[in-house]
Coordinates of C-alpha atoms in Angstrom, one line a residue:
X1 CA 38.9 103.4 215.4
X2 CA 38.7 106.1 212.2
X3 CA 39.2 109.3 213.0
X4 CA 37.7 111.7 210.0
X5 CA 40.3 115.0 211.1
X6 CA 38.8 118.8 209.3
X7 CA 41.1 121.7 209.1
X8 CA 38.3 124.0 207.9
X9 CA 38.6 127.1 205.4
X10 CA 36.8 129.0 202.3
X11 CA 39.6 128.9 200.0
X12 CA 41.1 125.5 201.2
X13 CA 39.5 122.7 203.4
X14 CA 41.9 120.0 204.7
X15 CA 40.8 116.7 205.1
X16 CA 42.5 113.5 206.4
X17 CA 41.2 110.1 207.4
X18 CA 43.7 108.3 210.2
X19 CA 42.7 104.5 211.1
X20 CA 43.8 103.2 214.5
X21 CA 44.3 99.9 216.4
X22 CA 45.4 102.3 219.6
X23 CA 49.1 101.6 219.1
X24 CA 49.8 101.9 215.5
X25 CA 48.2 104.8 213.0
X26 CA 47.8 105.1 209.1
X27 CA 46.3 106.7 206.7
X28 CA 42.9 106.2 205.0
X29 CA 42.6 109.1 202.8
X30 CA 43.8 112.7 202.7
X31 CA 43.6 116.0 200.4
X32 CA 42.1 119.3 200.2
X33 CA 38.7 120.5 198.8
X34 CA 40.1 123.6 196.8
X35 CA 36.8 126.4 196.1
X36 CA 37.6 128.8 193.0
X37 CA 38.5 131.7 193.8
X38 CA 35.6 133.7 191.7
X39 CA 32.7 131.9 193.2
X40 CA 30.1 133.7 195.4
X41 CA 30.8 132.4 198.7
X42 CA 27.4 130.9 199.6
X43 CA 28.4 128.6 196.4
X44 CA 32.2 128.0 198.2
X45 CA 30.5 126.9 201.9
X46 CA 28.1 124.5 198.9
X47 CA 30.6 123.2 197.5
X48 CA 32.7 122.6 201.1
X49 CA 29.6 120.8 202.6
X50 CA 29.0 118.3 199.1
X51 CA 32.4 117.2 199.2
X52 CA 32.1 116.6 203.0
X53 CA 29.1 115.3 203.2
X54 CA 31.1 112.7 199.6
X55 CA 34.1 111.6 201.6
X56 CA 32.0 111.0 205.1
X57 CA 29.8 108.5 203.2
X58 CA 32.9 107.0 201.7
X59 CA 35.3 106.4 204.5
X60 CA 32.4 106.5 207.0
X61 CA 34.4 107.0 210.2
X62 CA 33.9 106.2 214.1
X63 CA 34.4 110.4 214.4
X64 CA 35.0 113.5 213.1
X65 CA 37.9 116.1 214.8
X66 CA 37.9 119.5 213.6
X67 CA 40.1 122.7 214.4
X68 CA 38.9 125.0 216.4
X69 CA 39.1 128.9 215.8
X70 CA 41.6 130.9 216.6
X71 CA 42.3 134.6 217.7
X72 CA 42.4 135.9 214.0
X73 CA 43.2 139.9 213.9
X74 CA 41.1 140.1 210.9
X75 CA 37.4 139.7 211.9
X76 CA 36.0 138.8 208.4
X77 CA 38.2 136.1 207.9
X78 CA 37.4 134.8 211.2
X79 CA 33.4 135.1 210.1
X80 CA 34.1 133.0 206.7
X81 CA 36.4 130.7 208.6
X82 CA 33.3 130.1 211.3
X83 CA 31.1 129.3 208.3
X84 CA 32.9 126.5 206.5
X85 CA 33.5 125.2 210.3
X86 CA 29.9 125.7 210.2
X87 CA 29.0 123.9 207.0
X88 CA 31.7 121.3 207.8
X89 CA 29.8 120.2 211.1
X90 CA 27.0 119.9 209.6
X91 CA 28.0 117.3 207.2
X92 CA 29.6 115.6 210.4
X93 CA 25.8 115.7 212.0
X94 CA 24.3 114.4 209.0
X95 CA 26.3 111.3 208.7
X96 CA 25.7 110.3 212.1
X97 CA 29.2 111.1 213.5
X98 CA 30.1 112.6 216.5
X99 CA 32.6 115.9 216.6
X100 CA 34.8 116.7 218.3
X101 CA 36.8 120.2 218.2
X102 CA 40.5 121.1 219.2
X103 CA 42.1 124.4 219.3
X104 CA 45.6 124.6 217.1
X105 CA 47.6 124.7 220.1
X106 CA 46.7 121.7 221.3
X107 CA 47.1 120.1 217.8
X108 CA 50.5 121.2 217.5
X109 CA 50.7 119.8 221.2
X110 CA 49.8 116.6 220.5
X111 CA 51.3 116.0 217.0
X112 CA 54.4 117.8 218.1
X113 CA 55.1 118.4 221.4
X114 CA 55.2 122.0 221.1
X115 CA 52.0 124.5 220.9
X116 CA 53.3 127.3 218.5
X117 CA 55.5 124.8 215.7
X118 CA 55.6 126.1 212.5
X119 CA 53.7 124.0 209.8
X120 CA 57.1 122.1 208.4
X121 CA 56.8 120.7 211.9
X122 CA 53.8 119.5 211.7
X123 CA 54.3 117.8 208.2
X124 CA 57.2 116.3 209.3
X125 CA 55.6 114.6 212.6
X126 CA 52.2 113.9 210.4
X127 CA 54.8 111.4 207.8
X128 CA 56.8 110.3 211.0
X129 CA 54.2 109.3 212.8
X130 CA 51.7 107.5 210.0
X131 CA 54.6 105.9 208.7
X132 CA 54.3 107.8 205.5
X133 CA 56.9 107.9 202.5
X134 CA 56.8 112.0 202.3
X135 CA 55.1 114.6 203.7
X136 CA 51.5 115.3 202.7
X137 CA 52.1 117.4 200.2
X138 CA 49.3 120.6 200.7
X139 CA 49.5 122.2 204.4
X140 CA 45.9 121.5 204.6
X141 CA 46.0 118.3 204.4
X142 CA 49.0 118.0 206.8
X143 CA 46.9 119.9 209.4
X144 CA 44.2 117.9 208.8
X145 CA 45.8 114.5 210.0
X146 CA 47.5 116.5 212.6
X147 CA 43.7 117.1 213.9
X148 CA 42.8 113.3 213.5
X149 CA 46.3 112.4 215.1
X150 CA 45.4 114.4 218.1
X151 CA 41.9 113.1 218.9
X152 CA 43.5 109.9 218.4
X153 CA 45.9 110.5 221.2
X154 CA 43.0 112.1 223.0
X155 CA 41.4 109.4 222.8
X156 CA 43.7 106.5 223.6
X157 CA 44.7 108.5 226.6
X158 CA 41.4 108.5 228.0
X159 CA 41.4 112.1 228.0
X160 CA 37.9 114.0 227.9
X161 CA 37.4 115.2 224.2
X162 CA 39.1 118.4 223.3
X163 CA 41.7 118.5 226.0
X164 CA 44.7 118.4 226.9
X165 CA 46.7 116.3 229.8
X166 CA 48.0 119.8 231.2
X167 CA 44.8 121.1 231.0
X168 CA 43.0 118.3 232.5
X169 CA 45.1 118.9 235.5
X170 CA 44.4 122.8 235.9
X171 CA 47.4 123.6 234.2
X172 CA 46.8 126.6 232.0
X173 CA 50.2 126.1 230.0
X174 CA 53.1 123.8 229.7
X175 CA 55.1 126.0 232.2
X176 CA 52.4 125.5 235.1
X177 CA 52.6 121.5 234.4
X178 CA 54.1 119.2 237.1
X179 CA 53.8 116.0 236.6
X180 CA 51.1 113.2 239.3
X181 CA 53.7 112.0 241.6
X182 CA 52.9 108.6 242.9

């Protein structure tokens, strides 16, 4: 299975590729689409959905996982966030591939075991667990494969898409968890 993992934004979109036999993971491809700064931003979302729309046709994967939003304080970042989401999805829908959307907690979950780790974490678990030499270098990219790692692991778990094992069981957080006694 390929996994095709988004971690959307304006200024910055992470992208990472992650190819699976169900018990070992590696990378395909990984990077950023970087906008300039001075663009209008209907030119930025443009730009976002081109590349996209590039690197599905290239790698053409089995899915697509993108991050979900998030409680932002600041409403119009949340807004331009929601339209590269937007624009990335589309590009998703176009190329035939399914999507499938997790929230950052439950990446962090799945990639590290922990819902709130800081993004060092998640680099660090990203090269551990694809095998990789360093880090990825740009966050975005990092977070990225953390989104493909985690549908992955959704996936080989035989979890419904975009959840968690604690939440599959009613559990609203890792404190309410208790484990199915045989």
């Amino acid at each position: 299975m390929k996994v095709f993992g988004i971690d959307p934004g304006s200024e910055r979109t992470g992208y990472g590729c992650v190819e699976t036999d169900g018990s070992r993971h590696r990378m395909i491809a990984s990077g950023a689409i970087r906008t300039a700064g001075h663009l209008p931003f209907p030119e930025k979302l443009l730009r976002i959905h081109i590349a996209l729309t590039e690197l599905l046709a290239d790698l053409n994967p089995d899915c697509v996982a993108i991050e979900g939003i998030f409680h932002a304080v600041n409403a119009r970042s949340a807004l331009k966030l929601g339209h590269a989401r937007g624009v990335a999805m589309l590009a998703a829908v176009e190329a035939g591939v399914t999507v499938v959307e997790y929230t950052p907690a439950e990446i962090k979950r799945a990639v590290v075991g922990y819902g709130r780790a800081e993004k060092q974490q998640v680099q660090q678990m990203v090269k551990l667990i694809l095998g990789l030499d360093a880090p990825p270098a740009s966050h975005d990219a990092a977070d990225a494969l953390a989104v493909a790692i985690c549908h992955v692991h959704s996936a080989t778990s035989r979890l419904p898409a975009g959840r968690s094992a604690a939440r599959s069981r009613g559990a609203a957080s890792w404190r309410q968890y208790q484990p199915v006694r045989s």
